[in-house]
Tab-separated table of C-alpha atoms and ligand atoms in Angstrom:
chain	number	residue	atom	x	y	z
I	187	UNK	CA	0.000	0.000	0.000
I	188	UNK	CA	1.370	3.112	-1.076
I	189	UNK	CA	1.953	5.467	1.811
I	190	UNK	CA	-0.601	8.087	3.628
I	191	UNK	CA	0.026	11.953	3.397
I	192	UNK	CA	-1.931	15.002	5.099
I	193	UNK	CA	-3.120	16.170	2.270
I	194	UNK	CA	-4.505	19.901	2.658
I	195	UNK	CA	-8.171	19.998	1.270
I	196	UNK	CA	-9.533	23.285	2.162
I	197	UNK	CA	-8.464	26.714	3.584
I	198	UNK	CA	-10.676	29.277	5.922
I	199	UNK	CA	-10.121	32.335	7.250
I	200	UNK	CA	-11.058	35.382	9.355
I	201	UNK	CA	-9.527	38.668	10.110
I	202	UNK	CA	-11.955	40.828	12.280
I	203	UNK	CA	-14.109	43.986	10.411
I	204	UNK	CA	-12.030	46.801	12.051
I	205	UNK	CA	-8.556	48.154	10.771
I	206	UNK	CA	-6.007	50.126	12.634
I	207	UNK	CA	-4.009	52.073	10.057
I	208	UNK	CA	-0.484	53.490	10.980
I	209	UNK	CA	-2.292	56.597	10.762
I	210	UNK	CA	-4.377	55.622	13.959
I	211	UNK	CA	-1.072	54.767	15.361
I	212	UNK	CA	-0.062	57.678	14.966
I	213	UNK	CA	-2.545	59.565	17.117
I	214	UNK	CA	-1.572	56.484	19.726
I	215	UNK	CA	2.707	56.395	20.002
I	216	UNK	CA	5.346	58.283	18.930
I	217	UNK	CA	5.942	57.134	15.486
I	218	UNK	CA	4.697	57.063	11.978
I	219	UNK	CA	3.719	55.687	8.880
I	220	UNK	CA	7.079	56.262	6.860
I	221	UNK	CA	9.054	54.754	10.287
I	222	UNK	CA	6.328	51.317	10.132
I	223	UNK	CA	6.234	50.943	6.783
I	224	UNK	CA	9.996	51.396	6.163
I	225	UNK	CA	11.197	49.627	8.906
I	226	UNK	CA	8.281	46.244	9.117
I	227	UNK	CA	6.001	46.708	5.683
I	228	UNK	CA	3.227	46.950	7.545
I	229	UNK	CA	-0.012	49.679	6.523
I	230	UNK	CA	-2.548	48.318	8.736
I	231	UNK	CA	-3.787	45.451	10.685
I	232	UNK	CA	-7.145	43.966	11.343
I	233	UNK	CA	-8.353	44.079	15.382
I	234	UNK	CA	-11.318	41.965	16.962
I	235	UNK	CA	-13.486	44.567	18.911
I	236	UNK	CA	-15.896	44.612	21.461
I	237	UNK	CA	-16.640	43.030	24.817
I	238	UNK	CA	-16.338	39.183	25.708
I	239	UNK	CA	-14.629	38.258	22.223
I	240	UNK	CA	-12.056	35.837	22.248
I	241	UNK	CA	-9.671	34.340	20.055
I	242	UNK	CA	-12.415	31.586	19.298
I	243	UNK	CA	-14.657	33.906	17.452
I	244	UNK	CA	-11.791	33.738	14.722
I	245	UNK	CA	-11.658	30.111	14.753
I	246	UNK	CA	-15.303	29.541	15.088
I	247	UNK	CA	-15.328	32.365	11.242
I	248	UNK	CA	-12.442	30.250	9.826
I	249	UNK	CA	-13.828	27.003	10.803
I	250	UNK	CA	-17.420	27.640	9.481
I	251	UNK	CA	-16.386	28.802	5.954
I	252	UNK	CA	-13.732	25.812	5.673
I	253	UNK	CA	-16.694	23.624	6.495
I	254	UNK	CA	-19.214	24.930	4.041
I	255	UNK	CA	-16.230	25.082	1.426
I	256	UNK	CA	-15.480	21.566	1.740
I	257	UNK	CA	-18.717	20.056	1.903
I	258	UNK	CA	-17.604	18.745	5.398
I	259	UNK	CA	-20.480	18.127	7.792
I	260	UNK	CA	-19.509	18.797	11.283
I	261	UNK	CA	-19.830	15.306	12.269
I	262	UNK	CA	-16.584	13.537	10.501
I	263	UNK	CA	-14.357	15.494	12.117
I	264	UNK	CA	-12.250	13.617	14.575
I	265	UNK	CA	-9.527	16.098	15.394
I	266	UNK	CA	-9.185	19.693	16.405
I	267	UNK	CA	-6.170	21.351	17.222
I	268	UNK	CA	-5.737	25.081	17.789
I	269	UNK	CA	-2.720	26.578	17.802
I	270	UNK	CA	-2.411	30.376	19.640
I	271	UNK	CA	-0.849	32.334	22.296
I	272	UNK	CA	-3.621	34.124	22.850
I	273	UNK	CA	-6.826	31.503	23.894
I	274	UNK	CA	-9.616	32.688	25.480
I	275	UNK	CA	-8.928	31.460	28.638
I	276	UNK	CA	-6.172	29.199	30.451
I	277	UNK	CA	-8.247	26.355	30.100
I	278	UNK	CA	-10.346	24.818	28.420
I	279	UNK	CA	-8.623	24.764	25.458
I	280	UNK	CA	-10.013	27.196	23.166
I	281	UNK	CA	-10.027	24.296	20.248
I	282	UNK	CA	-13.003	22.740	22.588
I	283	UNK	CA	-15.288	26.496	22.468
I	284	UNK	CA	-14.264	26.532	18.788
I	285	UNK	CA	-15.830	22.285	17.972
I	286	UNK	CA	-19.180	23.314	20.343
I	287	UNK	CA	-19.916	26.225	18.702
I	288	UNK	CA	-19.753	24.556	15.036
I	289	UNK	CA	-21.048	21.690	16.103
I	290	UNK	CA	-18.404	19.339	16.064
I	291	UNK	CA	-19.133	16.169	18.298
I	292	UNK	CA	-16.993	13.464	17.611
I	293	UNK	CA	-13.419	15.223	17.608
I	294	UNK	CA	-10.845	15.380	20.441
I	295	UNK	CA	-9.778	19.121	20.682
I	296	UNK	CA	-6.904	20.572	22.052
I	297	UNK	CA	-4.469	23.684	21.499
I	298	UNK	CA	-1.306	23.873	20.884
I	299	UNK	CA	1.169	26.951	21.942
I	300	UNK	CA	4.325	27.417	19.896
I	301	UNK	CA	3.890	31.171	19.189
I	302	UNK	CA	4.566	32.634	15.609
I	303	UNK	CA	5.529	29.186	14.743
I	304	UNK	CA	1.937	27.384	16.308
I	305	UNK	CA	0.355	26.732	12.667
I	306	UNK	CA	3.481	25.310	11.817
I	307	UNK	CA	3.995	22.774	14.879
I	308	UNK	CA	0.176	22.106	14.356
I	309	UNK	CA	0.188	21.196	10.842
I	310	UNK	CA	2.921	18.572	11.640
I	311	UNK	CA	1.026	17.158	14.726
I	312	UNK	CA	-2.484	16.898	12.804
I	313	UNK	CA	-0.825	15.315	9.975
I	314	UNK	CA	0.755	12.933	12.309
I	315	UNK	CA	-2.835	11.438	12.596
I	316	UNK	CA	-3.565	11.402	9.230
I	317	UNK	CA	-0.510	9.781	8.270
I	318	UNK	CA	-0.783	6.947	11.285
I	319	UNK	CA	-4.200	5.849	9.352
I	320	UNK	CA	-6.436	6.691	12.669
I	321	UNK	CA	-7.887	10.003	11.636
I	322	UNK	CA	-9.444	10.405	8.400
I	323	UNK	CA	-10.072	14.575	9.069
I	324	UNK	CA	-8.262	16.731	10.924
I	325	UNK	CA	-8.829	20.709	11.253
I	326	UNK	CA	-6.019	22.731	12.568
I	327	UNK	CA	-6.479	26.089	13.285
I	328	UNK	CA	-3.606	28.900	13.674
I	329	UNK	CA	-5.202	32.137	15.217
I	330	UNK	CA	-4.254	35.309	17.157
I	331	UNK	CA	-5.748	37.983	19.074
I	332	UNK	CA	-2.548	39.729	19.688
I	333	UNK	CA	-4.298	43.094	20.437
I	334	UNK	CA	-5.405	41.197	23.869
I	335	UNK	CA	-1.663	41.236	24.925
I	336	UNK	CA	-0.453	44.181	23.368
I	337	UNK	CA	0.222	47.742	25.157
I	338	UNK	CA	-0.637	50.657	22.956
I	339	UNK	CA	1.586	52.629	24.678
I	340	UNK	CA	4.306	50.786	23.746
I	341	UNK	CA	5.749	51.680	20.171
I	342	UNK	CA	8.072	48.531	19.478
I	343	UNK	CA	5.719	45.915	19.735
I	344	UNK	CA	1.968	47.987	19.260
I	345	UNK	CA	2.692	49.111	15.413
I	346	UNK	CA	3.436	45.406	14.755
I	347	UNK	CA	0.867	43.029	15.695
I	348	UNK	CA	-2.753	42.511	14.275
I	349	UNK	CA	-5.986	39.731	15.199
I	350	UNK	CA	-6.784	37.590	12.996
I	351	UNK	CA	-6.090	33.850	11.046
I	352	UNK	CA	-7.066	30.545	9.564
I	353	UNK	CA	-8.054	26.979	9.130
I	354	UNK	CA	-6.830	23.980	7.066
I	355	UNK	CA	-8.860	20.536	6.946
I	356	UNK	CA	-6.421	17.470	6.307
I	357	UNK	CA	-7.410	14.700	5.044
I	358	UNK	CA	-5.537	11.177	3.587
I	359	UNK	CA	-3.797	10.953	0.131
I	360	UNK	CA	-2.190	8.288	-1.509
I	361	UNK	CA	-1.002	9.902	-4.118
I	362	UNK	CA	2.285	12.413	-2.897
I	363	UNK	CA	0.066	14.796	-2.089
I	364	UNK	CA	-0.046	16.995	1.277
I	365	UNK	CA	2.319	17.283	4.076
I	366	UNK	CA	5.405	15.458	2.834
I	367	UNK	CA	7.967	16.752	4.945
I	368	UNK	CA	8.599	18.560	8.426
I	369	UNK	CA	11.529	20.007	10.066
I	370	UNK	CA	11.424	21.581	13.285
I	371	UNK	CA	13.159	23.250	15.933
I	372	UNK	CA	13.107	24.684	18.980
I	373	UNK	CA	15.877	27.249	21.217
I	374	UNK	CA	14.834	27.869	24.668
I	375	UNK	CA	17.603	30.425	25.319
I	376	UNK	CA	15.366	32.646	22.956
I	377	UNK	CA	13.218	32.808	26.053
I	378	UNK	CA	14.465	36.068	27.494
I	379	UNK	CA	13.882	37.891	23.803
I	380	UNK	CA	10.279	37.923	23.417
I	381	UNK	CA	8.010	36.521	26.532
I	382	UNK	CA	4.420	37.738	27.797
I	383	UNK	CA	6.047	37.398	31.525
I	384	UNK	CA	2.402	37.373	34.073
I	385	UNK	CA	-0.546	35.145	34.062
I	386	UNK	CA	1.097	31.377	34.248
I	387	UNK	CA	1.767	29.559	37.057
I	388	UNK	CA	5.734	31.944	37.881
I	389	UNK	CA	3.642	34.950	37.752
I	390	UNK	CA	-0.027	34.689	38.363
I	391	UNK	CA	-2.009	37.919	37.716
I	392	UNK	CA	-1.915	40.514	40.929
I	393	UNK	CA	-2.137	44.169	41.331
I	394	UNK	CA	1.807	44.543	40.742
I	395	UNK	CA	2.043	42.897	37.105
I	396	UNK	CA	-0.850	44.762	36.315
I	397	UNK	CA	0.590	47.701	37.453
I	398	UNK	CA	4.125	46.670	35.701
I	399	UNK	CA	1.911	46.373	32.721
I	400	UNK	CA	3.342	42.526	32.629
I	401	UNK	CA	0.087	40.503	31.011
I	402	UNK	CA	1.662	42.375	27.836
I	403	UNK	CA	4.359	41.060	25.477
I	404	UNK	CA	8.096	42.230	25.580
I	405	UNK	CA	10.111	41.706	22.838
I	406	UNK	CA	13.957	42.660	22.191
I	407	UNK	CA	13.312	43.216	18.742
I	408	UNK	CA	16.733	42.960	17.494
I	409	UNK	CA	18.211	39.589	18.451
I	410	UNK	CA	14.874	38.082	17.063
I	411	UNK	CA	14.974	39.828	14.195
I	412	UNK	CA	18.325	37.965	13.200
I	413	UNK	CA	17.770	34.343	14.999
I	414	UNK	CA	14.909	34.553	12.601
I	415	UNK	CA	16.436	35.381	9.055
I	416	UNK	CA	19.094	32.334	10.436
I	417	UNK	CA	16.488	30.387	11.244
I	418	UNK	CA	14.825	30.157	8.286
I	419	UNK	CA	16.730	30.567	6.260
I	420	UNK	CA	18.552	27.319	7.835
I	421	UNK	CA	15.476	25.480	7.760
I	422	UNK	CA	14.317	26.299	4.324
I	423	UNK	CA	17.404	25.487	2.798
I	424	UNK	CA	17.762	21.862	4.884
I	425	UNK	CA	14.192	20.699	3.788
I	426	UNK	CA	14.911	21.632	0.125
I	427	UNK	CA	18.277	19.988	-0.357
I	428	UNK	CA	17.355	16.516	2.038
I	429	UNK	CA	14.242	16.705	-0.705
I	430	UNK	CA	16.278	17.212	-3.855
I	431	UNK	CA	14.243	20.644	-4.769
I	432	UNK	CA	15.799	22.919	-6.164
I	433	UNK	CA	14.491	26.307	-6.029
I	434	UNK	CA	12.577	26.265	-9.599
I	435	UNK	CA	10.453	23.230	-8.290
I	436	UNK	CA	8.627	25.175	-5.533
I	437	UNK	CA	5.864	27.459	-6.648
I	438	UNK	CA	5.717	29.321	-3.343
I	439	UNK	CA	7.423	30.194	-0.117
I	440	UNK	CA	5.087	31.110	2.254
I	441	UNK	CA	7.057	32.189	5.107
I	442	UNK	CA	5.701	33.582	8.891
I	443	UNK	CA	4.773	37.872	8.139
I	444	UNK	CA	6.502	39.712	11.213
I	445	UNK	CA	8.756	42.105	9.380
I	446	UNK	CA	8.965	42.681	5.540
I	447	UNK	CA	12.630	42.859	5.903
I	448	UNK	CA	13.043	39.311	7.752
I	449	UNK	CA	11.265	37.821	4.422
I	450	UNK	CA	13.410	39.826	2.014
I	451	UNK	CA	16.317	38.634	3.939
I	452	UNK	CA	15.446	35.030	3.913
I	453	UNK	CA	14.214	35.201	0.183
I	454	UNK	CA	17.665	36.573	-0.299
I	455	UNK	CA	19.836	34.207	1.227
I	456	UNK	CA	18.247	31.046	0.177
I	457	UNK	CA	18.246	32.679	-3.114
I	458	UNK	CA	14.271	32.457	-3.724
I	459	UNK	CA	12.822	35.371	-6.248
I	460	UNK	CA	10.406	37.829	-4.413
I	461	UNK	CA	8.207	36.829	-6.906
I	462	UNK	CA	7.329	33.490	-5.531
I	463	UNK	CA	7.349	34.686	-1.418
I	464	UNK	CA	3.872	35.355	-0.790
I	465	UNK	CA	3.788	38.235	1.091
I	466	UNK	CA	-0.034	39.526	2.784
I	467	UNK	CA	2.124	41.764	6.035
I	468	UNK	CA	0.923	45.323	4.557
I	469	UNK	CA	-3.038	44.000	5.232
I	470	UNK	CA	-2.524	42.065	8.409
I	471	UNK	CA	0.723	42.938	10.620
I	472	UNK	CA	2.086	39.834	12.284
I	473	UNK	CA	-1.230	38.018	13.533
I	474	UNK	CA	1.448	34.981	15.324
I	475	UNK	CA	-0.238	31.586	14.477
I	476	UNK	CA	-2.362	33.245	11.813
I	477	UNK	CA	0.253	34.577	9.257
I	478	UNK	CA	0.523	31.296	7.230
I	479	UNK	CA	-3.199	30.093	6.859
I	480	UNK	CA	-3.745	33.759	5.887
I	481	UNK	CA	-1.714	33.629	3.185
I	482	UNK	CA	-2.741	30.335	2.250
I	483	UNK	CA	-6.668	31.544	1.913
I	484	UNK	CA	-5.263	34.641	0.316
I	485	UNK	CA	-3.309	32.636	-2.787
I	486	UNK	CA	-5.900	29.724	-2.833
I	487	UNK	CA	-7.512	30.563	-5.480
I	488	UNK	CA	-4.172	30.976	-7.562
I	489	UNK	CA	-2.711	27.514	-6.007
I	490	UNK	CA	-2.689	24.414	-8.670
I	491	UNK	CA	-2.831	20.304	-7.784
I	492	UNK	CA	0.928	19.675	-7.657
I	493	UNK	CA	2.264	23.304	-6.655
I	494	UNK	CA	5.320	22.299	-3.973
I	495	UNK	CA	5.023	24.877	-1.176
I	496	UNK	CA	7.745	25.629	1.583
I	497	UNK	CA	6.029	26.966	4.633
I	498	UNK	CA	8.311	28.788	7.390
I	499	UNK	CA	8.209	30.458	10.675
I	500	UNK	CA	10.195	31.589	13.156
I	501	UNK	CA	8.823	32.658	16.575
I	502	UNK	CA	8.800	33.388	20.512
I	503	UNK	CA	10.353	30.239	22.655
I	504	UNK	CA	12.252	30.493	19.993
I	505	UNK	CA	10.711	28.191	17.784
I	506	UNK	CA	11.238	27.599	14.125
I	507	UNK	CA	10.975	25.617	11.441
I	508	UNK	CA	9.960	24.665	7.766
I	509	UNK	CA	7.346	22.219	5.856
I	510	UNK	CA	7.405	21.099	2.115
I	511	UNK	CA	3.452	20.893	1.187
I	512	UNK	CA	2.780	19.507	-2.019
I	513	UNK	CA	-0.787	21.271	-2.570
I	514	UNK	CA	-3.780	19.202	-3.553
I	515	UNK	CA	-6.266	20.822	-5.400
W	877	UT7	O1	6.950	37.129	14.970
W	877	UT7	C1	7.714	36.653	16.013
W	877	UT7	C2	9.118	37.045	15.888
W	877	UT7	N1	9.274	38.475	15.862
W	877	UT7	C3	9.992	39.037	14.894
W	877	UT7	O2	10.430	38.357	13.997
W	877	UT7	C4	10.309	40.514	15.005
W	877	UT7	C5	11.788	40.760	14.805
W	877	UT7	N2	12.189	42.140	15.014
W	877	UT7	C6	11.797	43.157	14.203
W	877	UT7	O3	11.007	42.975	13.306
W	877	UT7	C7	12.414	44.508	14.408
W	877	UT7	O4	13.496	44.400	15.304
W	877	UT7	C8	11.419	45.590	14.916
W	877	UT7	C9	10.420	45.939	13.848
W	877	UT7	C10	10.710	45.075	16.158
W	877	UT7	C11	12.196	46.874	15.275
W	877	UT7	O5	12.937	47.302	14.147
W	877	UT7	P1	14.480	47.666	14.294
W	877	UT7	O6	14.921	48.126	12.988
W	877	UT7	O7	15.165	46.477	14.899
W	877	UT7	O8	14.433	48.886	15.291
W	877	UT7	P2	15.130	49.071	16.710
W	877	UT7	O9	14.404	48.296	17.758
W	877	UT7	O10	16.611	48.874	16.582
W	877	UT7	O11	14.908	50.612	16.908
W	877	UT7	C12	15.504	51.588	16.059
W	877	UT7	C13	14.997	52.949	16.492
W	877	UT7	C14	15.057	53.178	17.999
W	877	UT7	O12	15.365	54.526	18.238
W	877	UT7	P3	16.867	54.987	18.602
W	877	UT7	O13	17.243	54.221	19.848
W	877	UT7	O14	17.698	54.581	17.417
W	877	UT7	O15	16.738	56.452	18.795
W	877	UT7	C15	13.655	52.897	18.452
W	877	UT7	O16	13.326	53.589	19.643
W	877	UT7	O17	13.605	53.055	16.132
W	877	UT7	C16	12.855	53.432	17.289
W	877	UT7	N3	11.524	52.849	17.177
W	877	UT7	C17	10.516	53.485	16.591
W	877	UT7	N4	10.419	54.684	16.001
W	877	UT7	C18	9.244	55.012	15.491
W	877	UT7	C19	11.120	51.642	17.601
W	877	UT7	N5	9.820	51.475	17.294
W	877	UT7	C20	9.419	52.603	16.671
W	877	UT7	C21	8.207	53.016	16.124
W	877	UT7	N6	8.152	54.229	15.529
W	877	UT7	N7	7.093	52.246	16.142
């Protein structure tokens, strides 16, 4: 029997109605458009207002539309994973509010944290089931709602992030299509670079990390910035080569969106034309797990049967790593 693959068989998404522009910003922090867009690419960002809303109102959008695209009825799905920093509570795991509110019934749910690089980690796990022969369809989710962590009086990290992301459904091929290849890593030392510090079990929420504004990320934006263009570019370059592809066989790079400079630089030094990077940062700022099925919706409808994709990331932990998707339909 020829082997099983994760093959990718739909693509949802959701980025929230309202957009801050760097113009808003710019009534917010000290900065300004030419400084944003210079320096990250980014014009404006998508942010999930309103009381009570959660992270899960993204993957409940994503989740509905991949349903209805694919036909799927809520009922075959055996497998939910969400991955996100940013779930609408400590537990349960927001994959759980996502499956009750769509009406999945017969799935185990659970999410996955792995920061910028979640989707990534997620799309190797769910395959995992797929390719074991147990699971016949999987949803994994990659979703942010960074503005829940983010202080807007902070200039380095508030200009960067946006709310928003996606949903694959995976299902079996025998035919070398899907998820063919993973490589992943992970850096632990990267820990002190880019951390939300209060509300786990070190430093449980209390009038001082409030009033240290800790619930919010920190991020040293300049050792990321080049553990990340390494990273990558390491990654992307290993998966190719142990997969004898050169850089005409891949269609598409579809790397993580934090800074339109990282991407240039990894393009760069793995030698990949800009041409074939898809690049969606201007619309959506870094949205953490949701950068790569956003860009995935956004090329679907461009994407052929066949098309060899490398997806990348790089992200807090630090975390990292790449995946050679040959695309399905
Ligand atoms: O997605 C997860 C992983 N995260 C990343 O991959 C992000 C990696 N890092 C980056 O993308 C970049 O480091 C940033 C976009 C965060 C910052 O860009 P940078 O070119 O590294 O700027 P910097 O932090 O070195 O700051 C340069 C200057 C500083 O001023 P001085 O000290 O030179 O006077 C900053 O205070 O730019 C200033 N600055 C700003 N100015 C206007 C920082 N943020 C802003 C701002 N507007 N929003």
């Amino acid at each position: 029997m020829s082997k099983i693959h994760a093959a990718i068989t739909g693509v949802g998404s959701y980025v929230p109605e309202y957009v801050l522009t760097n113009q808003e910003l710019e009534t917010l922090v000290e900065t300004s458009d030419e400084w944003i867009t210079t320096r990250t690419g980014i014009k404006e960002r998508h942010i999930l207002k309103g009381e009570n809303q959660g992270v899960s109102v993204i993957g409940i959008e994503a989740v509905k539309q991949l349903l209805e695209k694919t036909n799927t009825d809520p009922s075959e799905i055996e497998l939910v994973i969400f991955a996100t920093v940013t779930p609408d509570m400590m537990f349960p795991d927001t994959a759980n509010l996502v499956a009750d509110a769509v009406g999945i019934k017969n799935a185990f749910c659970f999410d996955l944290s792995a920061a910028c690089s979640g989707f990534l980690y997620a799309l190797t796990t769910g395959a995992k089931f797929i390719e074991a022969g147990t699971h016949k369809k999987v949803i994994v989710i990659g979703a942010d709602k960074m503005s829940s962590i983010i202080d807007y009086t902070d200039r380095t990290t508030c200009v960067i992030f946006g709310d928003g992301g996606g949903a694959v459904l995976l299902e079996p091929d025998t035919e070398g299509l899907g998820v063919l290849d993973s490589l992943h890593k992970s850096d632990g030392a990267g820990q002190h670079y880019l951390y939300q510090k209060a509300g786990g079990s070190r430093y449980p929420a209390s009038v001082e990390t409030v009033q240290n504004r800790e619930h919010f990320i920190f991020q040293n934006g300049k050792p990321v910035f080049k553990a990340a263009v390494s990273g990558m570019t390491d990654v992307v370059t290993k998966i190719m080569a142990r997969n004898q592809l050169g850089v005409d066989d891949i269609a598409w790079m579809v790397p993580h969106q934090a800074n339109m400079r990282i991407i240039e630089s990894v393009s760069k030094m793995s030698d990949f034309p800009m041409e074939k990077v898809m690049v969606n940062i201007h619309k959506y700022g870094n949205t953490t797990a949701g950068t790569l099925p956003l860009c995935l919706a956004d090329w679907e409808s461009q994407l052929k049967k066949g098309d060899n994709l490398i997806l990348t990331a790089f992200g807090g932990g630090f975390t990292w790593g790449a995946i050679y998707v040959k695309w399905a339909y």
